Amino acid sequence: MNVGRGFFVHLGLLVLAGASAAYVWTREEQPKALVQAEATIWSGNAKDVQKVVFEGKTKKVVLEAKEDKAGAYYVGSLEREATPPPPHGADPKAAPPPSPGGRTKTEFVAVGTAQKLVESLAPLKALRALGRIPEDRMEEFGLKDPEGTLLVTIGGTERKLVLGGTTPGGGDRYVRDPASGEGYVIDGEAVRDLDTAETRLVERELHEWKEAEVTAATVSAGGKTRQLVRGGPEGKRFWADPAAADQRDETAGNWMTKVDRLKPTDYVLTGPEGKQDIVRIEYTAGSRPLGWIELARVPAADPNAKPDYLVRTERTRFFAKVPATTAEQVEQDLGSIVK
């Protein structure tokens, strides 16, 4: 019996030793937290945010707040290192040569995602407050060689964070307030939005409202106008002529579907020079105006090249290029809509 008791004692000690080793192993996979508590890094309100600047190692993103009768929107710019084309005959799978230091700049309009981003920055809440991080522990949090900086201007006051690494096994981000020396963990979504601004922030949607809200549209082109209405039961709505609102107009419906496919790509915030208007459509919900879209054409400098097509809506505010193939179909079929 004594042998059995000794066996179980040793077994218990073995299990305890194993658990202790596992704890030490997993503990060393991530930086030792200094403090574990939620905190407010800075206060503020999204409507008072005037500017957001993200500067990483290879790019800089700037968002400037604007407002009109349709609401808040943001004019953005993205500067990044230019990637030179590979040498003639080079292996396309090989790593590109180092950039010679040139930078490209792209301007854009941001609305939906940008508004959510700004709301997450004012006020800015920390998932955890880490306290003051000693110099000899900066590397643990990715702050010895920071990933970049985040500058937010709220009501004329600039707030700054130094961006460290991501937390182990997650997408949250270590940051440090250089003014106070305090370290924090924040939700990494805002930094991801800014770091991939070209895909996350550039506004691609033509309107905020949904197609189901529309009850009528006015199509204007070349001095002529035509009214279209929405007929059919909810969930199976179709476009029709007001004189036969219960009969589907296949031609009008197909054309309006093509208009809806005109998704913005590159924004044109100045000009555009030589613009030739093609069509304007105004949408309503009963007697309430919903929004509008304009399609235009800009001849290419090379007479042998195809023109650029641009759209502008109440949501985009500025003209933006759209795929020429769809825009050409809209223009070519316009004669069957407005006669």
mmCIF file of C-alpha atoms in Angstrom, residues 3-241:
data_model
loop_
_atom_site.group_PDB
_atom_site.id
_atom_site.type_symbol
_atom_site.label_atom_id
_atom_site.label_comp_id
_atom_site.label_asym_id
_atom_site.label_seq_id
_atom_site.Cartn_x
_atom_site.Cartn_y
_atom_site.Cartn_z
ATOM 1 C CA VAL A 3 4.308 1.580 -2.669
ATOM 2 C CA GLY A 4 1.001 2.578 -4.233
ATOM 3 C CA ARG A 5 0.871 5.810 -2.246
ATOM 4 C CA GLY A 6 4.418 6.664 -3.320
ATOM 5 C CA PHE A 7 3.545 5.978 -6.940
ATOM 6 C CA PHE A 8 0.650 8.434 -6.890
ATOM 7 C CA VAL A 9 2.723 11.077 -5.134
ATOM 8 C CA HIS A 10 5.393 10.864 -7.807
ATOM 9 C CA LEU A 11 2.750 10.866 -10.523
ATOM 10 C CA GLY A 12 1.246 14.048 -9.082
ATOM 11 C CA LEU A 13 4.626 15.717 -8.979
ATOM 12 C CA LEU A 14 5.234 14.744 -12.610
ATOM 13 C CA VAL A 15 1.922 16.260 -13.736
ATOM 14 C CA LEU A 16 2.636 19.453 -11.795
ATOM 15 C CA ALA A 17 6.095 19.725 -13.326
ATOM 16 C CA GLY A 18 4.638 19.264 -16.818
ATOM 17 C CA ALA A 19 2.005 21.946 -16.258
ATOM 18 C CA SER A 20 4.655 24.350 -14.958
ATOM 19 C CA ALA A 21 6.848 23.741 -18.012
ATOM 20 C CA ALA A 22 3.899 24.316 -20.358
ATOM 21 C CA TYR A 23 3.092 27.555 -18.572
ATOM 22 C CA VAL A 24 6.656 28.833 -18.903
ATOM 23 C CA TRP A 25 6.769 27.775 -22.575
ATOM 24 C CA THR A 26 3.550 29.542 -23.575
ATOM 25 C CA ARG A 27 4.340 32.554 -21.390
ATOM 26 C CA GLU A 28 7.582 33.132 -23.252
ATOM 27 C CA GLU A 29 5.805 33.156 -26.633
ATOM 28 C CA GLN A 30 4.565 36.684 -26.005
ATOM 29 C CA PRO A 31 5.846 39.780 -24.199
ATOM 30 C CA LYS A 32 5.254 39.845 -20.483
ATOM 31 C CA ALA A 33 2.422 42.304 -19.954
ATOM 32 C CA LEU A 34 3.199 45.197 -17.683
ATOM 33 C CA VAL A 35 -0.404 46.080 -16.827
ATOM 34 C CA GLN A 36 -3.668 44.389 -17.861
ATOM 35 C CA ALA A 37 -6.456 46.972 -17.940
ATOM 36 C CA GLU A 38 -8.638 48.810 -20.425
ATOM 37 C CA ALA A 39 -7.968 52.515 -20.833
ATOM 38 C CA THR A 40 -8.847 55.583 -22.888
ATOM 39 C CA ILE A 41 -5.784 56.786 -24.781
ATOM 40 C CA TRP A 42 -7.485 60.015 -25.789
ATOM 41 C CA SER A 43 -11.018 61.357 -25.798
ATOM 42 C CA GLY A 44 -12.837 63.115 -28.588
ATOM 43 C CA ASN A 45 -15.680 62.804 -31.062
ATOM 44 C CA ALA A 46 -15.592 61.523 -34.639
ATOM 45 C CA LYS A 47 -17.232 64.704 -35.944
ATOM 46 C CA ASP A 48 -14.289 66.724 -34.593
ATOM 47 C CA VAL A 49 -11.615 64.664 -36.373
ATOM 48 C CA GLN A 50 -9.997 66.887 -38.983
ATOM 49 C CA LYS A 51 -7.121 64.793 -40.231
ATOM 50 C CA VAL A 52 -5.646 61.299 -39.968
ATOM 51 C CA VAL A 53 -2.067 60.599 -41.051
ATOM 52 C CA PHE A 54 -0.548 57.117 -41.157
ATOM 53 C CA GLU A 55 3.123 56.841 -42.036
ATOM 54 C CA GLY A 56 4.628 53.393 -42.488
ATOM 55 C CA LYS A 57 7.998 52.269 -43.727
ATOM 56 C CA THR A 58 7.052 52.406 -47.416
ATOM 57 C CA LYS A 59 3.877 54.486 -47.570
ATOM 58 C CA LYS A 60 2.043 57.493 -46.211
ATOM 59 C CA VAL A 61 -1.742 57.816 -46.062
ATOM 60 C CA VAL A 62 -3.564 61.076 -45.313
ATOM 61 C CA LEU A 63 -7.305 61.496 -44.745
ATOM 62 C CA GLU A 64 -8.776 65.002 -44.535
ATOM 63 C CA ALA A 65 -12.322 65.388 -43.271
ATOM 64 C CA LYS A 66 -14.900 67.206 -45.407
ATOM 65 C CA GLU A 67 -18.631 67.706 -45.116
ATOM 66 C CA ASP A 68 -21.511 68.723 -47.367
ATOM 67 C CA LYS A 69 -25.271 68.417 -47.268
ATOM 68 C CA ALA A 70 -24.980 64.676 -47.929
ATOM 69 C CA GLY A 71 -22.821 64.226 -44.824
ATOM 70 C CA ALA A 72 -19.201 63.569 -43.933
ATOM 71 C CA TYR A 73 -16.608 62.274 -46.378
ATOM 72 C CA TYR A 74 -12.827 62.227 -46.616
ATOM 73 C CA VAL A 75 -10.354 63.246 -49.291
ATOM 74 C CA GLY A 76 -7.385 60.938 -49.130
ATOM 75 C CA SER A 77 -3.920 60.615 -50.574
ATOM 76 C CA LEU A 78 -1.582 57.648 -50.711
ATOM 77 C CA GLU A 79 2.149 58.079 -51.257
ATOM 78 C CA ARG A 80 4.329 55.020 -51.612
ATOM 79 C CA GLU A 81 7.614 53.893 -53.055
ATOM 80 C CA ALA A 82 7.425 53.244 -56.761
ATOM 81 C CA THR A 83 8.230 49.711 -57.869
ATOM 82 C CA PRO A 84 10.341 49.833 -61.034
ATOM 83 C CA PRO A 85 9.430 47.450 -63.877
ATOM 84 C CA PRO A 86 11.596 44.322 -64.088
ATOM 85 C CA PRO A 87 14.488 44.415 -66.579
ATOM 86 C CA HIS A 88 13.734 43.079 -70.043
ATOM 87 C CA GLY A 89 14.046 39.310 -70.015
ATOM 88 C CA ALA A 90 14.117 39.048 -66.229
ATOM 89 C CA ASP A 91 12.489 36.129 -64.430
ATOM 90 C CA PRO A 92 8.924 37.343 -63.599
ATOM 91 C CA LYS A 93 9.007 35.268 -60.378
ATOM 92 C CA ALA A 94 12.220 36.858 -59.151
ATOM 93 C CA ALA A 95 12.091 39.525 -56.446
ATOM 94 C CA PRO A 96 11.875 43.063 -57.895
ATOM 95 C CA PRO A 97 15.019 45.192 -57.687
ATOM 96 C CA PRO A 98 15.182 47.844 -54.949
ATOM 97 C CA SER A 99 13.279 51.044 -55.654
ATOM 98 C CA PRO A 100 15.512 53.948 -56.709
ATOM 99 C CA GLY A 101 13.706 56.167 -54.206
ATOM 100 C CA GLY A 102 10.894 57.427 -56.414
ATOM 101 C CA ARG A 103 7.403 57.739 -54.929
ATOM 102 C CA THR A 104 3.958 57.730 -56.466
ATOM 103 C CA LYS A 105 0.949 59.647 -55.179
ATOM 104 C CA THR A 106 -2.679 58.643 -55.585
ATOM 105 C CA GLU A 107 -5.668 60.713 -54.486
ATOM 106 C CA PHE A 108 -9.041 59.248 -53.634
ATOM 107 C CA VAL A 109 -12.367 59.734 -51.861
ATOM 108 C CA ALA A 110 -13.289 57.661 -48.809
ATOM 109 C CA VAL A 111 -16.711 57.459 -47.200
ATOM 110 C CA GLY A 112 -18.121 54.297 -45.617
ATOM 111 C CA THR A 113 -15.057 52.495 -44.274
ATOM 112 C CA ALA A 114 -13.327 55.793 -43.508
ATOM 113 C CA GLN A 115 -16.211 56.914 -41.294
ATOM 114 C CA LYS A 116 -16.000 53.694 -39.276
ATOM 115 C CA LEU A 117 -12.240 54.172 -39.025
ATOM 116 C CA VAL A 118 -12.593 57.704 -37.686
ATOM 117 C CA GLU A 119 -15.251 56.616 -35.188
ATOM 118 C CA SER A 120 -12.779 54.048 -33.827
ATOM 119 C CA LEU A 121 -10.127 56.753 -33.368
ATOM 120 C CA ALA A 122 -12.165 59.340 -31.466
ATOM 121 C CA PRO A 123 -12.319 58.448 -28.700
ATOM 122 C CA LEU A 124 -9.486 55.921 -28.922
ATOM 123 C CA LYS A 125 -9.878 53.048 -26.480
ATOM 124 C CA ALA A 126 -7.079 50.662 -25.540
ATOM 125 C CA LEU A 127 -7.800 46.983 -25.079
ATOM 126 C CA ARG A 128 -5.006 46.931 -22.489
ATOM 127 C CA ALA A 129 -2.808 49.543 -20.882
ATOM 128 C CA LEU A 130 0.796 48.388 -20.498
ATOM 129 C CA GLY A 131 2.164 51.287 -18.500
ATOM 130 C CA ARG A 132 5.565 52.806 -19.211
ATOM 131 C CA ILE A 133 7.673 50.401 -21.232
ATOM 132 C CA PRO A 134 11.356 50.270 -20.203
ATOM 133 C CA GLU A 135 13.905 50.863 -22.928
ATOM 134 C CA ASP A 136 15.310 47.348 -22.574
ATOM 135 C CA ARG A 137 11.864 45.881 -23.368
ATOM 136 C CA MET A 138 11.006 47.981 -26.438
ATOM 137 C CA GLU A 139 12.018 45.181 -28.789
ATOM 138 C CA GLU A 140 9.539 42.771 -27.181
ATOM 139 C CA PHE A 141 6.684 44.972 -28.341
ATOM 140 C CA GLY A 142 8.105 45.877 -31.770
ATOM 141 C CA LEU A 143 8.782 49.428 -30.608
ATOM 142 C CA LYS A 144 12.568 49.481 -30.912
ATOM 143 C CA ASP A 145 12.210 49.610 -34.706
ATOM 144 C CA PRO A 146 8.591 50.893 -35.021
ATOM 145 C CA GLU A 147 6.323 49.957 -37.912
ATOM 146 C CA GLY A 148 5.222 53.573 -38.302
ATOM 147 C CA THR A 149 3.278 56.397 -36.712
ATOM 148 C CA LEU A 150 -0.362 57.434 -36.453
ATOM 149 C CA LEU A 151 -1.272 61.113 -36.131
ATOM 150 C CA VAL A 152 -4.881 62.173 -35.504
ATOM 151 C CA THR A 153 -5.954 65.824 -35.361
ATOM 152 C CA ILE A 154 -9.075 66.303 -33.232
ATOM 153 C CA GLY A 155 -10.492 69.795 -32.763
ATOM 154 C CA GLY A 156 -7.138 71.353 -33.644
ATOM 155 C CA THR A 157 -5.151 69.152 -31.231
ATOM 156 C CA GLU A 158 -2.690 66.608 -32.617
ATOM 157 C CA ARG A 159 -2.536 63.163 -31.032
ATOM 158 C CA LYS A 160 0.299 60.811 -31.922
ATOM 159 C CA LEU A 161 1.062 57.113 -31.489
ATOM 160 C CA VAL A 162 4.137 55.086 -32.399
ATOM 161 C CA LEU A 163 3.095 51.760 -33.923
ATOM 162 C CA GLY A 164 4.775 48.586 -32.744
ATOM 163 C CA GLY A 165 4.237 44.961 -33.693
ATOM 164 C CA THR A 166 1.093 42.852 -33.671
ATOM 165 C CA THR A 167 0.145 40.753 -30.678
ATOM 166 C CA PRO A 168 1.009 37.022 -30.883
ATOM 167 C CA GLY A 169 -1.692 35.011 -32.563
ATOM 168 C CA GLY A 170 -3.916 38.029 -33.201
ATOM 169 C CA GLY A 171 -4.331 41.219 -35.144
ATOM 170 C CA ASP A 172 -4.196 43.676 -32.275
ATOM 171 C CA ARG A 173 -1.344 46.186 -32.191
ATOM 172 C CA TYR A 174 1.168 47.365 -29.612
ATOM 173 C CA VAL A 175 1.449 51.171 -29.580
ATOM 174 C CA ARG A 176 3.198 53.824 -27.515
ATOM 175 C CA ASP A 177 2.274 57.402 -26.762
ATOM 176 C CA PRO A 178 5.565 59.296 -27.236
ATOM 177 C CA ALA A 179 4.340 62.225 -25.133
ATOM 178 C CA SER A 180 3.684 60.147 -22.011
ATOM 179 C CA GLY A 181 5.794 57.071 -22.715
ATOM 180 C CA GLU A 182 2.761 54.876 -21.951
ATOM 181 C CA GLY A 183 2.275 51.659 -23.914
ATOM 182 C CA TYR A 184 -1.042 50.136 -24.976
ATOM 183 C CA VAL A 185 -2.660 47.390 -27.013
ATOM 184 C CA ILE A 186 -5.269 48.648 -29.484
ATOM 185 C CA ASP A 187 -7.595 46.941 -31.948
ATOM 186 C CA GLY A 188 -5.558 46.528 -35.119
ATOM 187 C CA GLU A 189 -8.418 47.165 -37.560
ATOM 188 C CA ALA A 190 -7.725 50.896 -37.944
ATOM 189 C CA VAL A 191 -4.049 50.319 -38.741
ATOM 190 C CA ARG A 192 -4.950 47.603 -41.269
ATOM 191 C CA ASP A 193 -7.418 49.940 -42.979
ATOM 192 C CA LEU A 194 -4.768 52.627 -43.325
ATOM 193 C CA ASP A 195 -1.969 50.268 -44.319
ATOM 194 C CA THR A 196 -4.116 48.861 -47.155
ATOM 195 C CA ALA A 197 -5.895 52.106 -48.034
ATOM 196 C CA GLU A 198 -5.874 51.339 -51.762
ATOM 197 C CA THR A 199 -8.220 48.398 -51.209
ATOM 198 C CA ARG A 200 -9.998 49.182 -47.936
ATOM 199 C CA LEU A 201 -10.558 52.945 -47.946
ATOM 200 C CA VAL A 202 -11.095 53.966 -51.578
ATOM 201 C CA GLU A 203 -14.849 54.385 -52.055
ATOM 202 C CA ARG A 204 -16.190 51.942 -54.669
ATOM 203 C CA GLU A 205 -19.917 52.213 -53.974
ATOM 204 C CA LEU A 206 -21.973 54.633 -56.049
ATOM 205 C CA HIS A 207 -24.648 55.277 -53.407
ATOM 206 C CA GLU A 208 -25.326 54.730 -49.723
ATOM 207 C CA TRP A 209 -28.966 53.823 -50.249
ATOM 208 C CA LYS A 210 -30.169 50.479 -51.574
ATOM 209 C CA GLU A 211 -31.819 49.831 -54.924
ATOM 210 C CA ALA A 212 -34.974 48.582 -53.193
ATOM 211 C CA GLU A 213 -35.618 52.136 -51.951
ATOM 212 C CA VAL A 214 -35.898 53.590 -55.464
ATOM 213 C CA THR A 215 -39.382 54.199 -56.857
ATOM 214 C CA ALA A 216 -38.516 56.257 -59.956
ATOM 215 C CA ALA A 217 -35.634 57.645 -62.026
ATOM 216 C CA THR A 218 -35.219 60.493 -64.488
ATOM 217 C CA VAL A 219 -32.750 59.916 -67.319
ATOM 218 C CA SER A 220 -31.410 63.057 -69.040
ATOM 219 C CA ALA A 221 -29.135 63.064 -72.097
ATOM 220 C CA GLY A 222 -28.604 65.362 -75.057
ATOM 221 C CA GLY A 223 -31.398 67.711 -74.026
ATOM 222 C CA LYS A 224 -33.909 64.849 -73.808
ATOM 223 C CA THR A 225 -35.503 63.328 -70.722
ATOM 224 C CA ARG A 226 -37.265 60.084 -69.912
ATOM 225 C CA GLN A 227 -39.030 58.925 -66.776
ATOM 226 C CA LEU A 228 -38.774 55.358 -65.496
ATOM 227 C CA VAL A 229 -40.647 53.818 -62.577
ATOM 228 C CA ARG A 230 -40.265 50.701 -60.463
ATOM 229 C CA GLY A 231 -43.058 48.164 -60.835
ATOM 230 C CA GLY A 232 -43.727 44.676 -59.538
ATOM 231 C CA PRO A 233 -44.043 43.229 -56.028
ATOM 232 C CA GLU A 234 -41.413 43.696 -53.329
ATOM 233 C CA GLY A 235 -38.412 41.473 -53.961
ATOM 234 C CA LYS A 236 -39.233 41.233 -57.676
ATOM 235 C CA ARG A 237 -39.134 44.879 -58.681
ATOM 236 C CA PHE A 238 -38.481 45.857 -62.286
ATOM 237 C CA TRP A 239 -38.082 49.002 -64.355
ATOM 238 C CA ALA A 240 -41.054 50.125 -66.431
ATOM 239 C CA ASP A 241 -42.469 53.048 -68.372
#
